[in-house]
CSV table of C-alpha atoms in Angstrom, one decimal:
chain,number,residue,atom,x,y,z
A,1,UNK,CA,-52.9,166.4,134.9
A,2,UNK,CA,-54.7,167.3,138.1
A,3,UNK,CA,-54.5,170.9,139.1
A,4,UNK,CA,-54.5,171.3,142.8
A,5,UNK,CA,-53.0,174.8,143.3
A,6,UNK,CA,-53.1,177.9,141.3
A,7,UNK,CA,-51.5,181.2,142.1
A,8,UNK,CA,-51.2,184.4,140.1
A,9,UNK,CA,-47.6,185.1,140.9
A,10,UNK,CA,-46.3,187.8,138.6
A,11,UNK,CA,-47.8,190.5,136.5
A,12,UNK,CA,-45.5,192.3,134.0
A,13,UNK,CA,-46.3,195.5,132.2
A,14,UNK,CA,-44.4,197.3,129.4
A,15,UNK,CA,-41.7,198.6,131.8
A,16,UNK,CA,-41.4,195.4,134.0
A,17,UNK,CA,-38.5,193.1,133.9
A,18,UNK,CA,-39.5,189.5,133.1
A,19,UNK,CA,-39.0,187.1,136.0
A,20,UNK,CA,-36.3,184.4,135.7
A,21,UNK,CA,-38.4,181.4,136.6
A,22,UNK,CA,-37.0,178.0,137.4
A,23,UNK,CA,-40.2,176.1,136.4
A,24,UNK,CA,-41.2,175.4,132.8
A,25,UNK,CA,-43.5,177.9,131.1
A,26,UNK,CA,-46.4,177.3,128.8
A,27,UNK,CA,-47.5,180.5,127.0
A,28,UNK,CA,-51.0,181.3,125.7
A,29,UNK,CA,-51.2,183.7,122.8
A,30,UNK,CA,-54.3,184.9,120.8
A,31,UNK,CA,-56.3,187.7,119.4
A,32,UNK,CA,-58.3,189.8,121.8
A,33,UNK,CA,-61.7,188.2,122.5
A,34,UNK,CA,-60.6,184.7,121.2
A,35,UNK,CA,-61.4,183.1,124.6
A,36,UNK,CA,-58.0,183.0,126.1
A,37,UNK,CA,-59.0,183.8,129.6
A,38,UNK,CA,-61.9,181.3,129.3
A,39,UNK,CA,-59.5,178.6,128.2
A,40,UNK,CA,-57.0,179.3,131.0
A,41,UNK,CA,-59.8,179.4,133.6
A,42,UNK,CA,-61.1,176.1,132.2
A,43,UNK,CA,-57.7,174.4,132.5
A,44,UNK,CA,-57.2,175.8,136.0
A,45,UNK,CA,-60.7,174.8,137.1
A,46,UNK,CA,-61.3,178.3,138.3
A,47,UNK,CA,-64.2,180.5,137.3
A,48,UNK,CA,-62.6,183.9,137.1
A,49,UNK,CA,-58.9,183.9,138.1
A,50,UNK,CA,-57.9,184.9,134.5
A,51,UNK,CA,-60.1,187.9,133.9
A,52,UNK,CA,-62.7,187.4,131.1
A,53,UNK,CA,-64.4,190.4,129.5
A,54,UNK,CA,-66.9,191.2,126.9
A,55,UNK,CA,-64.6,194.1,126.1
A,56,UNK,CA,-61.6,193.0,124.0
A,57,UNK,CA,-58.1,194.0,125.0
A,58,UNK,CA,-58.6,193.4,128.7
A,59,UNK,CA,-55.2,191.6,129.2
A,60,UNK,CA,-52.6,194.2,128.7
A,61,UNK,CA,-49.9,192.6,130.8
A,62,UNK,CA,-48.1,189.3,130.9
A,63,UNK,CA,-49.6,187.2,133.8
A,64,UNK,CA,-47.8,184.3,135.3
A,65,UNK,CA,-49.9,181.6,137.0
A,66,UNK,CA,-48.0,179.1,139.1
A,67,UNK,CA,-49.6,175.7,138.6
A,68,UNK,CA,-49.0,173.1,141.3
A,69,UNK,CA,-45.5,174.5,141.8
A,70,UNK,CA,-44.7,172.5,138.7
A,71,UNK,CA,-45.1,174.9,135.8
A,72,UNK,CA,-46.3,178.4,134.8
A,73,UNK,CA,-49.2,179.3,132.5
A,74,UNK,CA,-48.1,182.6,130.9
A,75,UNK,CA,-51.1,184.6,129.7
A,76,UNK,CA,-49.8,187.0,127.0
A,77,UNK,CA,-51.6,190.2,126.0
A,78,UNK,CA,-54.4,189.8,123.5
A,79,UNK,CA,-53.4,191.3,120.1
A,80,UNK,CA,-55.2,192.8,117.2
A,81,UNK,CA,-57.8,194.8,119.2
A,82,UNK,CA,-59.2,197.1,116.5
A,83,UNK,CA,-59.9,200.2,118.5
A,84,UNK,CA,-56.7,200.3,120.5
A,85,UNK,CA,-54.5,203.2,119.4
A,86,UNK,CA,-51.2,202.5,117.5
A,87,UNK,CA,-49.0,203.3,120.5
A,88,UNK,CA,-50.9,200.7,122.7
A,89,UNK,CA,-50.8,198.1,119.9
A,90,UNK,CA,-47.0,198.6,119.6
A,91,UNK,CA,-46.6,198.2,123.3
A,92,UNK,CA,-48.5,194.9,123.3
A,93,UNK,CA,-46.4,193.7,120.4
A,94,UNK,CA,-43.2,194.6,122.2
A,95,UNK,CA,-44.3,192.8,125.3
A,96,UNK,CA,-45.1,189.6,123.4
A,97,UNK,CA,-41.9,189.8,121.3
A,98,UNK,CA,-39.7,190.5,124.3
A,99,UNK,CA,-41.2,187.5,126.1
A,100,UNK,CA,-40.7,185.1,123.2
A,101,UNK,CA,-37.1,186.3,122.9
A,102,UNK,CA,-36.2,186.4,126.5
A,103,UNK,CA,-37.9,183.5,128.3
A,104,UNK,CA,-35.4,180.8,129.1
A,105,UNK,CA,-38.0,178.4,130.4
A,106,UNK,CA,-40.6,178.6,127.6
A,107,UNK,CA,-41.5,175.0,126.6
A,108,UNK,CA,-44.6,175.4,124.4
A,109,UNK,CA,-46.8,178.1,123.0
A,110,UNK,CA,-50.6,177.6,122.6
A,111,UNK,CA,-51.9,179.8,119.8
A,112,UNK,CA,-55.6,180.4,120.1
A,113,UNK,CA,-57.7,180.8,116.9
A,114,UNK,CA,-61.4,181.3,116.7
A,115,UNK,CA,-62.6,178.1,114.9
A,116,UNK,CA,-65.5,180.1,113.2
A,117,UNK,CA,-63.2,182.2,111.0
A,118,UNK,CA,-60.1,182.1,108.9
A,119,UNK,CA,-57.0,183.3,110.9
A,120,UNK,CA,-56.4,187.1,110.6
A,121,UNK,CA,-53.3,188.8,109.4
A,122,UNK,CA,-52.3,189.3,113.0
A,123,UNK,CA,-52.8,185.6,113.7
A,124,UNK,CA,-50.5,184.8,110.8
A,125,UNK,CA,-47.9,187.3,112.0
A,126,UNK,CA,-48.0,185.7,115.5
A,127,UNK,CA,-47.7,182.2,114.1
A,128,UNK,CA,-44.6,183.3,112.2
A,129,UNK,CA,-43.1,185.0,115.3
A,130,UNK,CA,-43.5,181.8,117.3
A,131,UNK,CA,-41.9,179.7,114.5
A,132,UNK,CA,-39.1,182.1,114.2
A,133,UNK,CA,-38.3,181.7,117.9
A,134,UNK,CA,-37.9,177.9,117.3
A,135,UNK,CA,-41.3,176.8,118.7
A,136,UNK,CA,-44.0,174.8,116.9
A,137,UNK,CA,-47.2,176.4,118.0
A,138,UNK,CA,-50.0,174.2,119.4
A,139,UNK,CA,-53.2,175.6,117.9
A,140,UNK,CA,-56.3,175.7,120.1
A,141,UNK,CA,-59.3,176.2,117.9
A,142,UNK,CA,-61.7,178.0,120.4
A,143,UNK,CA,-65.4,178.6,120.4
A,144,UNK,CA,-66.1,175.0,119.3
A,145,UNK,CA,-69.6,175.2,120.7
A,146,UNK,CA,-70.5,178.0,118.2
A,147,UNK,CA,-70.4,175.7,115.2
A,148,UNK,CA,-72.1,172.4,114.1
A,149,UNK,CA,-70.1,169.2,114.6
A,150,UNK,CA,-70.2,168.7,110.8
A,151,UNK,CA,-68.3,171.9,110.3
A,152,UNK,CA,-65.4,171.1,112.6
A,153,UNK,CA,-63.0,169.3,110.2
A,154,UNK,CA,-63.6,171.9,107.4
A,155,UNK,CA,-62.9,174.8,109.8
A,156,UNK,CA,-59.7,173.1,111.2
A,157,UNK,CA,-58.5,172.7,107.6
A,158,UNK,CA,-59.2,176.4,106.9
A,159,UNK,CA,-57.1,177.3,109.9
A,160,UNK,CA,-54.2,175.1,108.8
A,161,UNK,CA,-54.4,176.2,105.2
A,162,UNK,CA,-54.5,179.9,106.1
A,163,UNK,CA,-51.6,179.7,108.5
A,164,UNK,CA,-49.7,177.3,106.2
A,165,UNK,CA,-48.9,175.2,109.2
A,166,UNK,CA,-45.8,173.1,109.4
A,167,UNK,CA,-46.2,169.3,109.3
A,168,UNK,CA,-47.5,167.5,112.4
A,169,UNK,CA,-48.9,170.6,113.9
A,170,UNK,CA,-51.3,169.8,116.7
A,171,UNK,CA,-54.7,171.4,116.4
A,172,UNK,CA,-57.2,170.9,119.3
A,173,UNK,CA,-60.8,172.2,119.0
A,174,UNK,CA,-61.9,173.5,122.4
A,175,UNK,CA,-65.2,174.5,123.9
A,176,UNK,CA,-65.2,176.7,127.0
A,177,UNK,CA,-68.8,175.5,127.7
A,178,UNK,CA,-68.4,171.7,127.5
A,179,UNK,CA,-64.6,171.6,128.1
A,180,UNK,CA,-64.2,169.4,125.0
A,181,UNK,CA,-60.5,169.4,124.2
A,182,UNK,CA,-59.4,169.9,127.8
A,183,UNK,CA,-58.2,166.3,128.3
A,184,UNK,CA,-56.1,166.5,125.2
A,185,UNK,CA,-54.5,169.7,126.5
A,186,UNK,CA,-53.8,168.1,129.9
A,187,UNK,CA,-52.1,165.1,128.1
A,188,UNK,CA,-49.8,167.6,126.3
A,189,UNK,CA,-49.0,169.3,129.5
A,190,UNK,CA,-48.2,166.0,131.2
A,191,UNK,CA,-45.9,165.1,128.3
A,192,UNK,CA,-44.1,168.5,128.6
A,193,UNK,CA,-43.6,167.9,132.4
A,194,UNK,CA,-42.4,164.4,131.8
A,195,UNK,CA,-39.8,165.5,129.2
A,196,UNK,CA,-38.7,168.3,131.6
A,197,UNK,CA,-38.1,165.7,134.3
A,198,UNK,CA,-35.8,163.6,132.2
């Protein structure tokens, strides 16, 4: 996949109606501060179109990025931000759940998990939500550059065991620094587009 054009097209808050897009949608879900914006920027070859922040919980809307006029990257709100109040957490949850229920063009969900740690309870809940909607999450194990190469397979196994993943689940370790894993993600996106064209 070669990304030639990127446009932040729609931003939906709690009270917004979700757009009825004609192009396939690829959603990105993950805990606050897991590196979601860094991954999206890395895939789009943009430095800061998706806002990165050292302060977790920055993405509080659903952001739709039009990619090449072929598909949308859908950046879902980061969940599990510890200091957010309960009302805000409930709103984020509703936004994500509404999207998973209502999108007619959702083709795949990338679930981002920090490779350094076992998935949290929120990660497990999100994984189950995605499965319940009939999607098999593609797991992106972020922050790959923060661990030694010798630890990678052990940490991937920890993620799979903790989430109790379904068979044949794709897990892609990803580094925002070196962009390791990006080509595998591009291959998956190409495959999704090819299936959509049939």
